[in-house]
PDB file of C-alpha atoms in Angstrom:
ATOM      1  CA  MET A   1      -0.060   0.121   0.125  1.00 44.00           C
ATOM      2  CA  ALA A   2       1.510   3.423  -0.736  1.00 39.00           C
ATOM      3  CA  SER A   3       1.533   6.136   1.904  1.00 37.00           C
ATOM      4  CA  SER A   4       1.229   9.674   3.206  1.00 37.00           C
ATOM      5  CA  SER A   5       3.528  11.520   5.004  1.00 32.00           C
ATOM      6  CA  SER A   6       2.404  11.950   8.451  1.00 33.00           C
ATOM      7  CA  CYS A   7       1.457  10.076  11.700  1.00 33.00           C
ATOM      8  CA  LEU A   8      -0.648  11.688  14.071  1.00 31.00           C
ATOM      9  CA  ILE A   9      -2.068  10.357  17.312  1.00 32.00           C
ATOM     10  CA  LEU A  10      -5.277  11.726  18.844  1.00 34.00           C
ATOM     11  CA  SER A  11      -5.819  11.382  22.315  1.00 36.00           C
ATOM     12  CA  LEU A  12      -9.387  11.267  24.023  1.00 37.00           C
ATOM     13  CA  PHE A  13      -9.985  12.659  27.548  1.00 34.00           C
ATOM     14  CA  LEU A  14     -11.405  10.498  29.820  1.00 32.00           C
ATOM     15  CA  VAL A  15     -13.767  12.915  31.249  1.00 32.00           C
ATOM     16  CA  VAL A  16     -15.517  13.332  27.749  1.00 32.00           C
ATOM     17  CA  SER A  17     -13.776  13.959  24.335  1.00 35.00           C
ATOM     18  CA  PHE A  18     -10.127  13.595  22.607  1.00 32.00           C
ATOM     19  CA  PHE A  19      -6.978  15.160  23.023  1.00 30.00           C
ATOM     20  CA  GLN A  20      -4.350  14.885  20.570  1.00 31.00           C
ATOM     21  CA  VAL A  21      -0.501  13.672  20.860  1.00 28.00           C
ATOM     22  CA  SER A  22       1.748  12.743  18.184  1.00 29.00           C
ATOM     23  CA  LEU A  23       3.648   9.989  16.837  1.00 28.00           C
ATOM     24  CA  ALA A  24       6.881   9.869  14.587  1.00 28.00           C
ATOM     25  CA  SER A  25       6.238  10.696  10.901  1.00 28.00           C
ATOM     26  CA  SER A  26       5.228   7.310   9.127  1.00 31.00           C
ATOM     27  CA  ARG A  27       5.385   6.735   5.484  1.00 26.00           C
ATOM     28  CA  LEU A  28       2.418   4.357   5.726  1.00 35.00           C
ATOM     29  CA  PHE A  29      -0.177   6.296   6.578  1.00 43.00           C
ATOM     30  CA  GLN A  30      -1.456   9.439   8.463  1.00 51.00           C
ATOM     31  CA  VAL A  31      -3.608   8.489  11.686  1.00 56.00           C
ATOM     32  CA  SER A  32      -5.326  10.019  14.654  1.00 54.00           C
ATOM     33  CA  LEU A  33      -5.737   7.883  17.566  1.00 49.00           C
ATOM     34  CA  ALA A  34      -8.421   8.267  20.610  1.00 45.00           C
ATOM     35  CA  THR A  35      -7.573   7.759  24.187  1.00 41.00           C
ATOM     36  CA  ARG A  36      -9.585   9.491  27.455  1.00 44.00           C
ATOM     37  CA  LYS A  37      -7.592  11.157  30.315  1.00 40.00           C
ATOM     38  CA  LEU A  38      -9.105  12.379  33.443  1.00 36.00           C
ATOM     39  CA  SER A  39      -6.809  14.522  34.703  1.00 36.00           C
ATOM     40  CA  GLN A  40      -7.282  17.368  32.080  1.00 42.00           C
ATOM     41  CA  LEU A  41      -9.870  20.255  33.084  1.00 40.00           C
ATOM     42  CA  VAL A  42     -13.126  20.729  31.328  1.00 43.00           C
ATOM     43  CA  GLN A  43     -12.380  24.357  29.488  1.00 45.00           C
ATOM     44  CA  ASP A  44     -13.716  25.946  26.494  1.00 42.00           C
ATOM     45  CA  GLN A  45     -11.078  26.721  23.496  1.00 43.00           C
ATOM     46  CA  THR A  46     -11.333  30.443  22.497  1.00 43.00           C
ATOM     47  CA  GLN A  47      -9.030  30.387  19.415  1.00 53.00           C
ATOM     48  CA  LEU A  48     -10.441  29.883  16.226  1.00 70.00           C
ATOM     49  CA  LEU A  49      -9.182  26.249  15.076  1.00 87.00           C
ATOM     50  CA  LYS A  50      -6.515  27.542  12.094  1.00 88.00           C
ATOM     51  CA  TYR A  51      -6.961  25.942   8.458  1.00 90.00           C
ATOM     52  CA  HIS A  52      -3.746  24.579   7.036  1.00 90.00           C
ATOM     53  CA  ASN A  53      -4.963  24.486   3.766  1.00 88.00           C
ATOM     54  CA  GLY A  54      -5.221  20.947   3.013  1.00 89.00           C
ATOM     55  CA  PRO A  55      -8.167  19.269   1.247  1.00 90.00           C
ATOM     56  CA  LEU A  56     -11.556  18.561   2.977  1.00 92.00           C
ATOM     57  CA  LEU A  57     -13.657  15.978   1.685  1.00 93.00           C
ATOM     58  CA  ASN A  58     -16.533  17.245  -0.337  1.00 90.00           C
ATOM     59  CA  GLY A  59     -19.494  15.975  -2.533  1.00 92.00           C
ATOM     60  CA  LYS A  60     -21.480  13.015  -1.860  1.00 95.00           C
ATOM     61  CA  ILE A  61     -19.528  10.336   0.762  1.00 96.00           C
ATOM     62  CA  ALA A  62     -20.554   7.140   1.632  1.00 96.00           C
ATOM     63  CA  ILE A  63     -19.726   5.971   5.190  1.00 98.00           C
ATOM     64  CA  ASN A  64     -19.443   2.396   5.074  1.00 98.00           C
ATOM     65  CA  LEU A  65     -19.383   0.003   7.855  1.00 98.00           C
ATOM     66  CA  ILE A  66     -16.778  -2.750   8.500  1.00 98.00           C
ATOM     67  CA  TRP A  67     -18.215  -4.943  11.460  1.00 98.00           C
ATOM     68  CA  TYR A  68     -14.982  -7.327  12.458  1.00 98.00           C
ATOM     69  CA  GLY A  69     -15.777  -9.686  14.986  1.00 98.00           C
ATOM     70  CA  ASN A  70     -19.238 -10.563  16.774  1.00 97.00           C
ATOM     71  CA  PHE A  71     -22.110  -7.924  16.720  1.00 98.00           C
ATOM     72  CA  LYS A  72     -25.542  -8.600  17.337  1.00 98.00           C
ATOM     73  CA  PRO A  73     -28.075  -7.248  14.873  1.00 98.00           C
ATOM     74  CA  ALA A  74     -29.521  -4.942  17.353  1.00 98.00           C
ATOM     75  CA  GLN A  75     -26.048  -3.492  18.078  1.00 98.00           C
ATOM     76  CA  LYS A  76     -25.340  -2.517  14.288  1.00 98.00           C
ATOM     77  CA  ALA A  77     -29.126  -1.084  14.202  1.00 98.00           C
ATOM     78  CA  ILE A  78     -27.617   1.610  16.775  1.00 98.00           C
ATOM     79  CA  VAL A  79     -24.541   2.554  14.756  1.00 98.00           C
ATOM     80  CA  SER A  80     -26.226   2.548  10.975  1.00 98.00           C
ATOM     81  CA  ASP A  81     -29.488   4.273  12.858  1.00 97.00           C
ATOM     82  CA  PHE A  82     -26.835   6.914  13.849  1.00 98.00           C
ATOM     83  CA  ILE A  83     -24.942   7.478  10.629  1.00 98.00           C
ATOM     84  CA  THR A  84     -28.525   7.660   8.880  1.00 96.00           C
ATOM     85  CA  SER A  85     -29.211  10.461  11.546  1.00 96.00           C
ATOM     86  CA  LEU A  86     -26.372  12.457  10.558  1.00 96.00           C
ATOM     87  CA  SER A  87     -28.835  13.813   7.557  1.00 90.00           C
ATOM     88  CA  SER A  88     -31.709  16.056   8.357  1.00 70.00           C
ATOM     89  CA  SER A  89     -33.440  14.499   5.198  1.00 61.00           C
ATOM     90  CA  SER A  90     -33.094  10.990   6.388  1.00 50.00           C
ATOM     91  CA  SER A  91     -36.136  10.214   8.274  1.00 49.00           C
ATOM     92  CA  PRO A  92     -39.252  12.048   9.285  1.00 50.00           C
ATOM     93  CA  ALA A  93     -38.325  11.478  13.116  1.00 48.00           C
ATOM     94  CA  GLN A  94     -35.113  13.571  12.527  1.00 44.00           C
ATOM     95  CA  ALA A  95     -37.332  16.412  12.862  1.00 64.00           C
ATOM     96  CA  LYS A  96     -37.622  16.059  16.590  1.00 88.00           C
ATOM     97  CA  GLN A  97     -35.171  18.425  18.423  1.00 92.00           C
ATOM     98  CA  PRO A  98     -32.286  18.437  19.352  1.00 96.00           C
ATOM     99  CA  SER A  99     -31.528  16.506  16.700  1.00 95.00           C
ATOM    100  CA  VAL A 100     -28.169  14.427  15.530  1.00 96.00           C
ATOM    101  CA  ALA A 101     -28.336  16.103  12.202  1.00 95.00           C
ATOM    102  CA  THR A 102     -28.393  19.698  13.801  1.00 95.00           C
ATOM    103  CA  TRP A 103     -25.408  18.630  15.758  1.00 97.00           C
ATOM    104  CA  TRP A 104     -23.412  17.716  12.144  1.00 96.00           C
ATOM    105  CA  LYS A 105     -24.558  21.084  10.659  1.00 94.00           C
ATOM    106  CA  THR A 106     -21.557  22.555  13.085  1.00 95.00           C
ATOM    107  CA  THR A 107     -19.062  20.558  10.595  1.00 95.00           C
ATOM    108  CA  GLU A 108     -20.460  22.482   7.713  1.00 92.00           C
ATOM    109  CA  LYS A 109     -19.600  26.291   9.096  1.00 92.00           C
ATOM    110  CA  TYR A 110     -15.939  24.994   8.193  1.00 92.00           C
ATOM    111  CA  TYR A 111     -16.334  24.349   4.692  1.00 90.00           C
ATOM    112  CA  HIS A 112     -18.129  27.854   4.203  1.00 87.00           C
ATOM    113  CA  LEU A 113     -14.763  29.164   5.595  1.00 86.00           C
ATOM    114  CA  THR A 114     -12.434  28.105   3.119  1.00 77.00           C
ATOM    115  CA  SER A 115     -11.936  29.686  -0.436  1.00 69.00           C
ATOM    116  CA  LYS A 116     -13.702  26.691  -2.186  1.00 70.00           C
ATOM    117  CA  LYS A 117     -16.516  26.942  -0.784  1.00 68.00           C
ATOM    118  CA  SER A 118     -17.176  23.233  -1.124  1.00 79.00           C
ATOM    119  CA  SER A 119     -19.649  21.333   0.704  1.00 86.00           C
ATOM    120  CA  LEU A 120     -20.052  17.826   2.097  1.00 92.00           C
ATOM    121  CA  SER A 121     -23.222  15.287   1.774  1.00 93.00           C
ATOM    122  CA  ILE A 122     -22.742  12.066   3.968  1.00 95.00           C
ATOM    123  CA  ALA A 123     -24.936   9.150   4.022  1.00 95.00           C
ATOM    124  CA  LEU A 124     -24.971   5.358   5.183  1.00 97.00           C
ATOM    125  CA  GLY A 125     -23.028   3.048   2.664  1.00 96.00           C
ATOM    126  CA  ASN A 126     -22.099  -0.178   2.448  1.00 97.00           C
ATOM    127  CA  GLN A 127     -21.883  -2.675   5.617  1.00 98.00           C
ATOM    128  CA  ILE A 128     -19.470  -5.201   5.680  1.00 98.00           C
ATOM    129  CA  SER A 129     -19.325  -8.301   7.970  1.00 97.00           C
ATOM    130  CA  ASN A 130     -15.994 -10.285   9.186  1.00 97.00           C
ATOM    131  CA  GLU A 131     -17.908 -12.557  11.844  1.00 97.00           C
ATOM    132  CA  LYS A 132     -14.811 -15.125  11.374  1.00 96.00           C
ATOM    133  CA  TYR A 133     -11.781 -12.750  12.450  1.00 97.00           C
ATOM    134  CA  SER A 134     -10.183 -13.512   9.371  1.00 97.00           C
ATOM    135  CA  LEU A 135      -7.229 -11.304  10.786  1.00 98.00           C
ATOM    136  CA  GLY A 136      -7.034 -12.834  14.123  1.00 97.00           C
ATOM    137  CA  LYS A 137      -8.492 -11.394  17.613  1.00 98.00           C
ATOM    138  CA  SER A 138      -5.165  -9.016  17.819  1.00 98.00           C
ATOM    139  CA  LEU A 139      -4.918  -6.436  15.621  1.00 98.00           C
ATOM    140  CA  THR A 140      -2.251  -3.907  14.475  1.00 97.00           C
ATOM    141  CA  ASN A 141      -2.607  -0.495  13.024  1.00 95.00           C
ATOM    142  CA  LYS A 142      -1.670  -1.920   9.468  1.00 95.00           C
ATOM    143  CA  GLN A 143      -4.259  -4.286   9.929  1.00 97.00           C
ATOM    144  CA  ILE A 144      -6.706  -2.159  10.945  1.00 97.00           C
ATOM    145  CA  ILE A 145      -6.097  -0.271   7.535  1.00 96.00           C
ATOM    146  CA  LYS A 146      -6.126  -3.414   5.614  1.00 96.00           C
ATOM    147  CA  LEU A 147      -9.862  -3.799   7.131  1.00 97.00           C
ATOM    148  CA  ALA A 148     -10.428  -0.240   6.204  1.00 97.00           C
ATOM    149  CA  SER A 149      -9.418  -0.850   2.557  1.00 94.00           C
ATOM    150  CA  MET A 150     -12.107  -3.472   2.179  1.00 94.00           C
ATOM    151  CA  GLY A 151     -14.659  -0.518   1.528  1.00 92.00           C
ATOM    152  CA  ASP A 152     -14.995   1.652  -1.383  1.00 89.00           C
ATOM    153  CA  GLN A 153     -11.947   3.955  -1.398  1.00 86.00           C
ATOM    154  CA  LYS A 154     -13.327   6.734  -3.230  1.00 89.00           C
ATOM    155  CA  ASN A 155     -15.893   9.005  -2.298  1.00 92.00           C
ATOM    156  CA  ALA A 156     -16.400   7.409   1.024  1.00 95.00           C
ATOM    157  CA  ILE A 157     -15.106   7.247   4.970  1.00 97.00           C
ATOM    158  CA  ASN A 158     -14.906   3.464   5.578  1.00 98.00           C
ATOM    159  CA  VAL A 159     -15.513   2.899   9.208  1.00 98.00           C
ATOM    160  CA  VAL A 160     -13.893  -0.319  11.133  1.00 98.00           C
ATOM    161  CA  LEU A 161     -15.773  -1.410  14.406  1.00 98.00           C
ATOM    162  CA  THR A 162     -14.049  -4.093  16.274  1.00 98.00           C
ATOM    163  CA  SER A 163     -16.097  -6.323  18.705  1.00 98.00           C
ATOM    164  CA  ALA A 164     -15.395  -6.422  22.668  1.00 98.00           C
ATOM    165  CA  ASP A 165     -13.155  -9.549  22.269  1.00 98.00           C
ATOM    166  CA  VAL A 166     -10.705  -8.063  19.854  1.00 98.00           C
ATOM    167  CA  VAL A 167      -7.579  -6.692  20.914  1.00 97.00           C
ATOM    168  CA  VAL A 168      -6.117  -3.652  18.846  1.00 98.00           C
ATOM    169  CA  ASP A 169      -2.714  -1.871  19.386  1.00 96.00           C
ATOM    170  CA  GLY A 170      -3.241   0.964  21.908  1.00 93.00           C
ATOM    171  CA  PHE A 171      -6.761   0.343  22.641  1.00 96.00           C
ATOM    172  CA  CYS A 172      -7.519   0.922  26.105  1.00 94.00           C
ATOM    173  CA  MET A 173      -3.817   2.295  26.927  1.00 89.00           C
ATOM    174  CA  ASN A 174      -3.888   5.309  24.807  1.00 84.00           C
ATOM    175  CA  ARG A 175      -6.764   5.244  22.415  1.00 89.00           C
ATOM    176  CA  CYS A 176     -10.332   4.269  22.116  1.00 93.00           C
ATOM    177  CA  GLY A 177     -10.455   4.948  18.194  1.00 93.00           C
ATOM    178  CA  THR A 178      -8.450   6.275  15.160  1.00 89.00           C
ATOM    179  CA  HIS A 179      -9.134   8.406  12.299  1.00 92.00           C
ATOM    180  CA  GLY A 180      -6.452   8.947   9.341  1.00 91.00           C
ATOM    181  CA  SER A 181      -5.620   8.535   5.881  1.00 91.00           C
ATOM    182  CA  ALA A 182      -4.210   6.005   3.853  1.00 90.00           C
ATOM    183  CA  SER A 183      -3.270   5.403  -0.034  1.00 84.00           C
ATOM    184  CA  GLY A 184      -5.812   3.146  -2.008  1.00 74.00           C
ATOM    185  CA  SER A 185      -5.542   1.193  -5.166  1.00 69.00           C
ATOM    186  CA  SER A 186      -6.818   3.800  -7.244  1.00 59.00           C
ATOM    187  CA  HIS A 187      -4.878   6.368  -9.038  1.00 53.00           C
ATOM    188  CA  ILE A 188      -5.759   9.917 -10.435  1.00 52.00           C
ATOM    189  CA  ARG A 189      -3.655  11.487 -12.987  1.00 56.00           C
ATOM    190  CA  GLY A 190      -0.411   9.446 -12.000  1.00 56.00           C
ATOM    191  CA  LYS A 191      -1.070  10.079  -7.963  1.00 62.00           C
ATOM    192  CA  ASN A 192      -2.005   7.440  -5.228  1.00 66.00           C
ATOM    193  CA  TYR A 193      -5.810   8.658  -3.991  1.00 78.00           C
ATOM    194  CA  LYS A 194      -5.938   8.762  -0.248  1.00 88.00           C
ATOM    195  CA  PHE A 195      -9.143   7.645   1.538  1.00 93.00           C
ATOM    196  CA  ALA A 196     -10.308   8.395   4.940  1.00 95.00           C
ATOM    197  CA  TYR A 197     -10.637   5.829   7.654  1.00 97.00           C
ATOM    198  CA  ILE A 198     -11.963   5.265  11.151  1.00 97.00           C
ATOM    199  CA  TRP A 199     -11.550   2.837  13.819  1.00 98.00           C
ATOM    200  CA  VAL A 200     -13.617   2.419  16.831  1.00 98.00           C
ATOM    201  CA  GLY A 201     -13.467  -0.503  19.127  1.00 98.00           C
ATOM    202  CA  ASN A 202     -16.050  -1.745  21.602  1.00 98.00           C
ATOM    203  CA  SER A 203     -14.885  -1.403  24.851  1.00 97.00           C
ATOM    204  CA  GLU A 204     -17.261  -2.850  27.481  1.00 97.00           C
ATOM    205  CA  THR A 205     -15.244  -5.631  28.276  1.00 96.00           C
ATOM    206  CA  GLN A 206     -11.895  -4.185  28.099  1.00 97.00           C
ATOM    207  CA  CYS A 207     -12.228  -0.836  29.517  1.00 96.00           C
ATOM    208  CA  PRO A 208     -15.807   0.892  29.837  1.00 96.00           C
ATOM    209  CA  GLY A 209     -14.537   3.444  32.452  1.00 93.00           C
ATOM    210  CA  LEU A 210     -12.243   4.569  29.823  1.00 92.00           C
ATOM    211  CA  CYS A 211     -13.822   4.557  26.602  1.00 95.00           C
ATOM    212  CA  ALA A 212     -17.658   4.482  27.471  1.00 95.00           C
ATOM    213  CA  TRP A 213     -17.674   6.935  30.314  1.00 94.00           C
ATOM    214  CA  PRO A 214     -20.218   8.638  31.342  1.00 95.00           C
ATOM    215  CA  PHE A 215     -22.330   5.242  30.696  1.00 96.00           C
ATOM    216  CA  HIS A 216     -19.469   3.241  33.098  1.00 94.00           C
ATOM    217  CA  GLN A 217     -17.807   4.712  35.948  1.00 89.00           C
ATOM    218  CA  PRO A 218     -14.400   6.509  35.122  1.00 88.00           C
ATOM    219  CA  ILE A 219     -11.308   4.656  35.848  1.00 83.00           C
ATOM    220  CA  TYR A 220      -9.667   7.766  37.214  1.00 80.00           C
ATOM    221  CA  GLY A 221     -10.583  10.900  38.798  1.00 77.00           C
ATOM    222  CA  PRO A 222     -14.115  12.191  40.104  1.00 78.00           C
ATOM    223  CA  GLN A 223     -16.273   9.161  40.772  1.00 81.00           C
ATOM    224  CA  SER A 224     -20.129   9.694  40.185  1.00 83.00           C
ATOM    225  CA  PRO A 225     -22.434   7.007  39.402  1.00 90.00           C
ATOM    226  CA  PRO A 226     -22.746   6.294  35.762  1.00 95.00           C
ATOM    227  CA  LEU A 227     -25.514   7.446  33.415  1.00 97.00           C
ATOM    228  CA  VAL A 228     -27.866   5.214  31.604  1.00 98.00           C
ATOM    229  CA  ALA A 229     -27.029   4.367  28.114  1.00 98.00           C
ATOM    230  CA  PRO A 230     -30.017   5.864  25.953  1.00 98.00           C
ATOM    231  CA  ASN A 231     -29.634   2.728  23.537  1.00 98.00           C
ATOM    232  CA  ASN A 232     -29.375   0.384  26.692  1.00 97.00           C
ATOM    233  CA  ASP A 233     -25.714  -0.744  25.500  1.00 98.00           C
ATOM    234  CA  VAL A 234     -22.844   0.672  27.520  1.00 98.00           C
ATOM    235  CA  GLY A 235     -20.272  -0.633  24.745  1.00 98.00           C
ATOM    236  CA  LEU A 236     -22.343   0.228  21.871  1.00 98.00           C
ATOM    237  CA  ASP A 237     -23.383   3.928  23.285  1.00 98.00           C
ATOM    238  CA  GLY A 238     -19.669   4.434  24.072  1.00 97.00           C
ATOM    239  CA  MET A 239     -18.713   3.435  20.439  1.00 98.00           C
ATOM    240  CA  VAL A 240     -21.197   6.174  19.141  1.00 98.00           C
ATOM    241  CA  ILE A 241     -19.814   8.873  21.332  1.00 97.00           C
ATOM    242  CA  ASN A 242     -16.511   7.855  19.992  1.00 96.00           C
ATOM    243  CA  LEU A 243     -17.251   7.481  16.368  1.00 98.00           C
ATOM    244  CA  ALA A 244     -19.280  10.887  16.523  1.00 98.00           C
ATOM    245  CA  SER A 245     -16.057  12.630  17.483  1.00 96.00           C
ATOM    246  CA  LEU A 246     -13.761  10.825  15.154  1.00 96.00           C
ATOM    247  CA  LEU A 247     -16.398  11.343  12.258  1.00 97.00           C
ATOM    248  CA  ALA A 248     -16.127  15.489  13.184  1.00 96.00           C
ATOM    249  CA  GLY A 249     -12.555  14.924  13.019  1.00 94.00           C
ATOM    250  CA  THR A 250     -12.525  13.324   9.520  1.00 95.00           C
ATOM    251  CA  ALA A 251     -14.678  15.959   8.242  1.00 95.00           C
ATOM    252  CA  THR A 252     -12.689  19.198   9.204  1.00 94.00           C
ATOM    253  CA  ASN A 253      -9.277  17.340   9.128  1.00 93.00           C
ATOM    254  CA  PRO A 254      -9.324  14.545   6.808  1.00 93.00           C
ATOM    255  CA  PHE A 255      -5.819  14.177   6.038  1.00 91.00           C
ATOM    256  CA  GLY A 256      -3.769  15.849   8.846  1.00 89.00           C
ATOM    257  CA  ASN A 257      -3.606  19.371   7.066  1.00 90.00           C
ATOM    258  CA  GLY A 258      -7.006  20.721   7.471  1.00 91.00           C
ATOM    259  CA  TYR A 259      -8.621  22.307  10.580  1.00 93.00           C
ATOM    260  CA  PHE A 260      -7.066  21.994  13.922  1.00 88.00           C
ATOM    261  CA  GLN A 261      -5.737  23.997  16.711  1.00 84.00           C
ATOM    262  CA  GLY A 262      -2.108  24.194  18.143  1.00 78.00           C
ATOM    263  CA  PRO A 263       0.693  22.453  17.264  1.00 68.00           C
ATOM    264  CA  ALA A 264       0.848  19.768  14.765  1.00 63.00           C
ATOM    265  CA  GLU A 265       2.825  17.730  17.258  1.00 59.00           C
ATOM    266  CA  ALA A 266      -0.239  17.774  19.266  1.00 63.00           C
ATOM    267  CA  PRO A 267      -3.422  19.325  17.337  1.00 70.00           C
ATOM    268  CA  LEU A 268      -6.721  19.532  18.556  1.00 87.00           C
ATOM    269  CA  GLU A 269      -9.655  19.257  16.216  1.00 92.00           C
ATOM    270  CA  ALA A 270     -13.570  20.139  16.274  1.00 93.00           C
ATOM    271  CA  ALA A 271     -14.551  17.721  18.992  1.00 92.00           C
ATOM    272  CA  SER A 272     -11.267  17.349  20.654  1.00 87.00           C
ATOM    273  CA  ALA A 273     -11.186  21.168  21.365  1.00 87.00           C
ATOM    274  CA  CYS A 274     -13.889  20.774  23.544  1.00 88.00           C
ATOM    275  CA  PRO A 275     -12.856  18.200  26.042  1.00 81.00           C
ATOM    276  CA  GLY A 276     -15.177  17.222  28.923  1.00 79.00           C
ATOM    277  CA  VAL A 277     -18.266  19.013  27.232  1.00 91.00           C
ATOM    278  CA  TYR A 278     -21.757  17.352  26.320  1.00 96.00           C
ATOM    279  CA  ALA A 279     -24.023  19.821  27.698  1.00 97.00           C
ATOM    280  CA  LYS A 280     -24.177  23.259  29.536  1.00 96.00           C
ATOM    281  CA  GLY A 281     -22.796  22.819  33.182  1.00 94.00           C
ATOM    282  CA  ALA A 282     -20.207  20.221  32.424  1.00 92.00           C
ATOM    283  CA  TYR A 283     -17.206  20.032  34.540  1.00 88.00           C
ATOM    284  CA  PRO A 284     -14.789  17.209  35.486  1.00 84.00           C
ATOM    285  CA  GLY A 285     -16.514  13.992  36.066  1.00 85.00           C
ATOM    286  CA  TYR A 286     -19.977  15.409  35.226  1.00 91.00           C
ATOM    287  CA  ALA A 287     -20.780  15.233  31.662  1.00 93.00           C
ATOM    288  CA  GLY A 288     -23.526  18.356  31.793  1.00 95.00           C
ATOM    289  CA  ASP A 289     -26.994  18.998  32.282  1.00 97.00           C
ATOM    290  CA  LEU A 290     -28.376  16.463  29.819  1.00 98.00           C
ATOM    291  CA  LEU A 291     -31.784  15.257  28.552  1.00 98.00           C
ATOM    292  CA  VAL A 292     -33.242  12.418  30.603  1.00 98.00           C
ATOM    293  CA  ASP A 293     -35.971  10.021  29.208  1.00 97.00           C
ATOM    294  CA  ALA A 294     -38.508   9.607  31.457  1.00 96.00           C
ATOM    295  CA  THR A 295     -39.568   6.298  30.780  1.00 96.00           C
ATOM    296  CA  THR A 296     -36.037   4.519  30.996  1.00 97.00           C
ATOM    297  CA  GLY A 297     -33.990   6.961  32.661  1.00 98.00           C
ATOM    298  CA  ALA A 298     -31.366   7.141  30.031  1.00 98.00           C
ATOM    299  CA  SER A 299     -29.341  10.375  29.537  1.00 98.00           C
ATOM    300  CA  TYR A 300     -28.999  11.684  26.123  1.00 98.00           C
ATOM    301  CA  ASN A 301     -28.743  15.082  24.029  1.00 97.00           C
ATOM    302  CA  ALA A 302     -29.758  14.383  20.652  1.00 97.00           C
ATOM    303  CA  ASN A 303     -32.632  12.653  18.725  1.00 96.00           C
ATOM    304  CA  GLY A 304     -32.204  10.175  15.985  1.00 96.00           C
ATOM    305  CA  ALA A 305     -33.286   8.465  13.386  1.00 94.00           C
ATOM    306  CA  ASN A 306     -35.994   5.481  13.944  1.00 94.00           C
ATOM    307  CA  GLY A 307     -36.787   7.146  17.360  1.00 94.00           C
ATOM    308  CA  ARG A 308     -33.270   6.550  18.927  1.00 96.00           C
ATOM    309  CA  LYS A 309     -31.579   8.934  21.714  1.00 97.00           C
ATOM    310  CA  TYR A 310     -27.726   9.395  21.432  1.00 98.00           C
ATOM    311  CA  LEU A 311     -24.951  11.435  22.947  1.00 98.00           C
ATOM    312  CA  VAL A 312     -22.638  13.250  21.065  1.00 97.00           C
ATOM    313  CA  PRO A 313     -19.840  15.529  22.421  1.00 96.00           C
ATOM    314  CA  ALA A 314     -19.717  19.525  22.230  1.00 95.00           C
ATOM    315  CA  LEU A 315     -18.000  20.510  18.742  1.00 95.00           C
ATOM    316  CA  PHE A 316     -16.004  23.843  18.341  1.00 94.00           C
ATOM    317  CA  ASP A 317     -18.156  26.493  16.521  1.00 93.00           C
ATOM    318  CA  PRO A 318     -15.723  28.505  14.429  1.00 90.00           C
ATOM    319  CA  SER A 319     -18.262  31.122  13.907  1.00 88.00           C
ATOM    320  CA  THR A 320     -18.553  31.794  17.790  1.00 90.00           C
ATOM    321  CA  SER A 321     -14.893  30.492  18.672  1.00 89.00           C
ATOM    322  CA  SER A 322     -16.889  28.530  21.530  1.00 89.00           C
ATOM    323  CA  CYS A 323     -17.619  24.932  22.042  1.00 92.00           C
ATOM    324  CA  SER A 324     -21.159  24.647  21.400  1.00 93.00           C
ATOM    325  CA  THR A 325     -23.693  21.969  22.887  1.00 96.00           C
ATOM    326  CA  LEU A 326     -27.117  20.716  21.822  1.00 96.00           C
ATOM    327  CA  VAL A 327     -28.469  21.197  25.439  1.00 96.00           C
TER     328      VAL A 327
END
C-alpha cells in the first residue's frame, strides 16, 4: 500500500472527548488515535481552529461500516441508525429536536470558511461483516487499515468497528478509536488516491471506564454514578460517542492538514477542542445538564432516526469560537 507523509495520535480525554498527541512521521499512513484522560480540566478553547490549507472531503460521501468480530443485529442497528441520523432529510423522526443532524451541521461551518466553499453530504453506505475474525483477535494499525481498505476507497469514509473480544494496538491504553487516511488502490493523474478511515473499538469488557464514560464509572478522577445508556448498551453507546468525535475530526481534518488548533505535534480538532463537554454545566466528572428519558431514565442530548436517542460531544463552533452543545 502506498503512503502519506505524516502520523498523528489523537488522545481522547477520559472525562469526555479527545486530546491529541503525536506519533513520529510515518511513510505508511496518517492517523489520529483516540484515548481518554481524566486529569484534564473541562475548558472552552477561545482560539479559532486554524486552516492548514489541506483538502477537505466534499460532495457525496458514503460512510461504509466494516464490522469485525461478533456484533448482534441490534448492535449494528444502533450505529447504522446513528449514521442515518446525520442527514436531516433521512427520516421524519429527524425533525424532533435537538437532533443529531443539527449537531452535525456545525461541521458545515468549516467548509464555508475555505475559499473553495465546498460542501459535504454524507449517507450510510455499504456494510461488510467479518464474523470469522479473518485477521485474528489481536490487530495492529496496519491490519486496521487493511480492513478499512475493504470498503470503497473513493468518495467514502470507511469505518472499522471491532467487537468487545478484539484487542487492537493501543486500545484502552492510549486510545479508544482512530481516524486517518491511507493510500488506496486508485490512481488519479498518476498520483495515489488517499481514502479516509475510522476505527472504533467496543470497550465494554476491556475498558468501559475509559472509553464508554459517562455510561460507566470512570477509571480515574472524580467518581460519580454512571448514566443510563440511551440504547441500553454501554459498549455500543460508548462507540457512538467516539465515532461521533472521529467523524467530526475526519470531516474537518481528513488528511492531517485541514482544521486543527495548536502545534502539528499535538493538534486539537473540532470535537477534541472541547474536552469534557456534552451539555451546559459540564465540569470534570460531570457530563453536563443532559436530557433524561422519562421512561427509561437514559441520558442523552440528541434525537436520531427511528426514534433513537444518542449522546454526542460538543463541537468547536468556528463562527463563535466557542464550544457548542445541543442542550
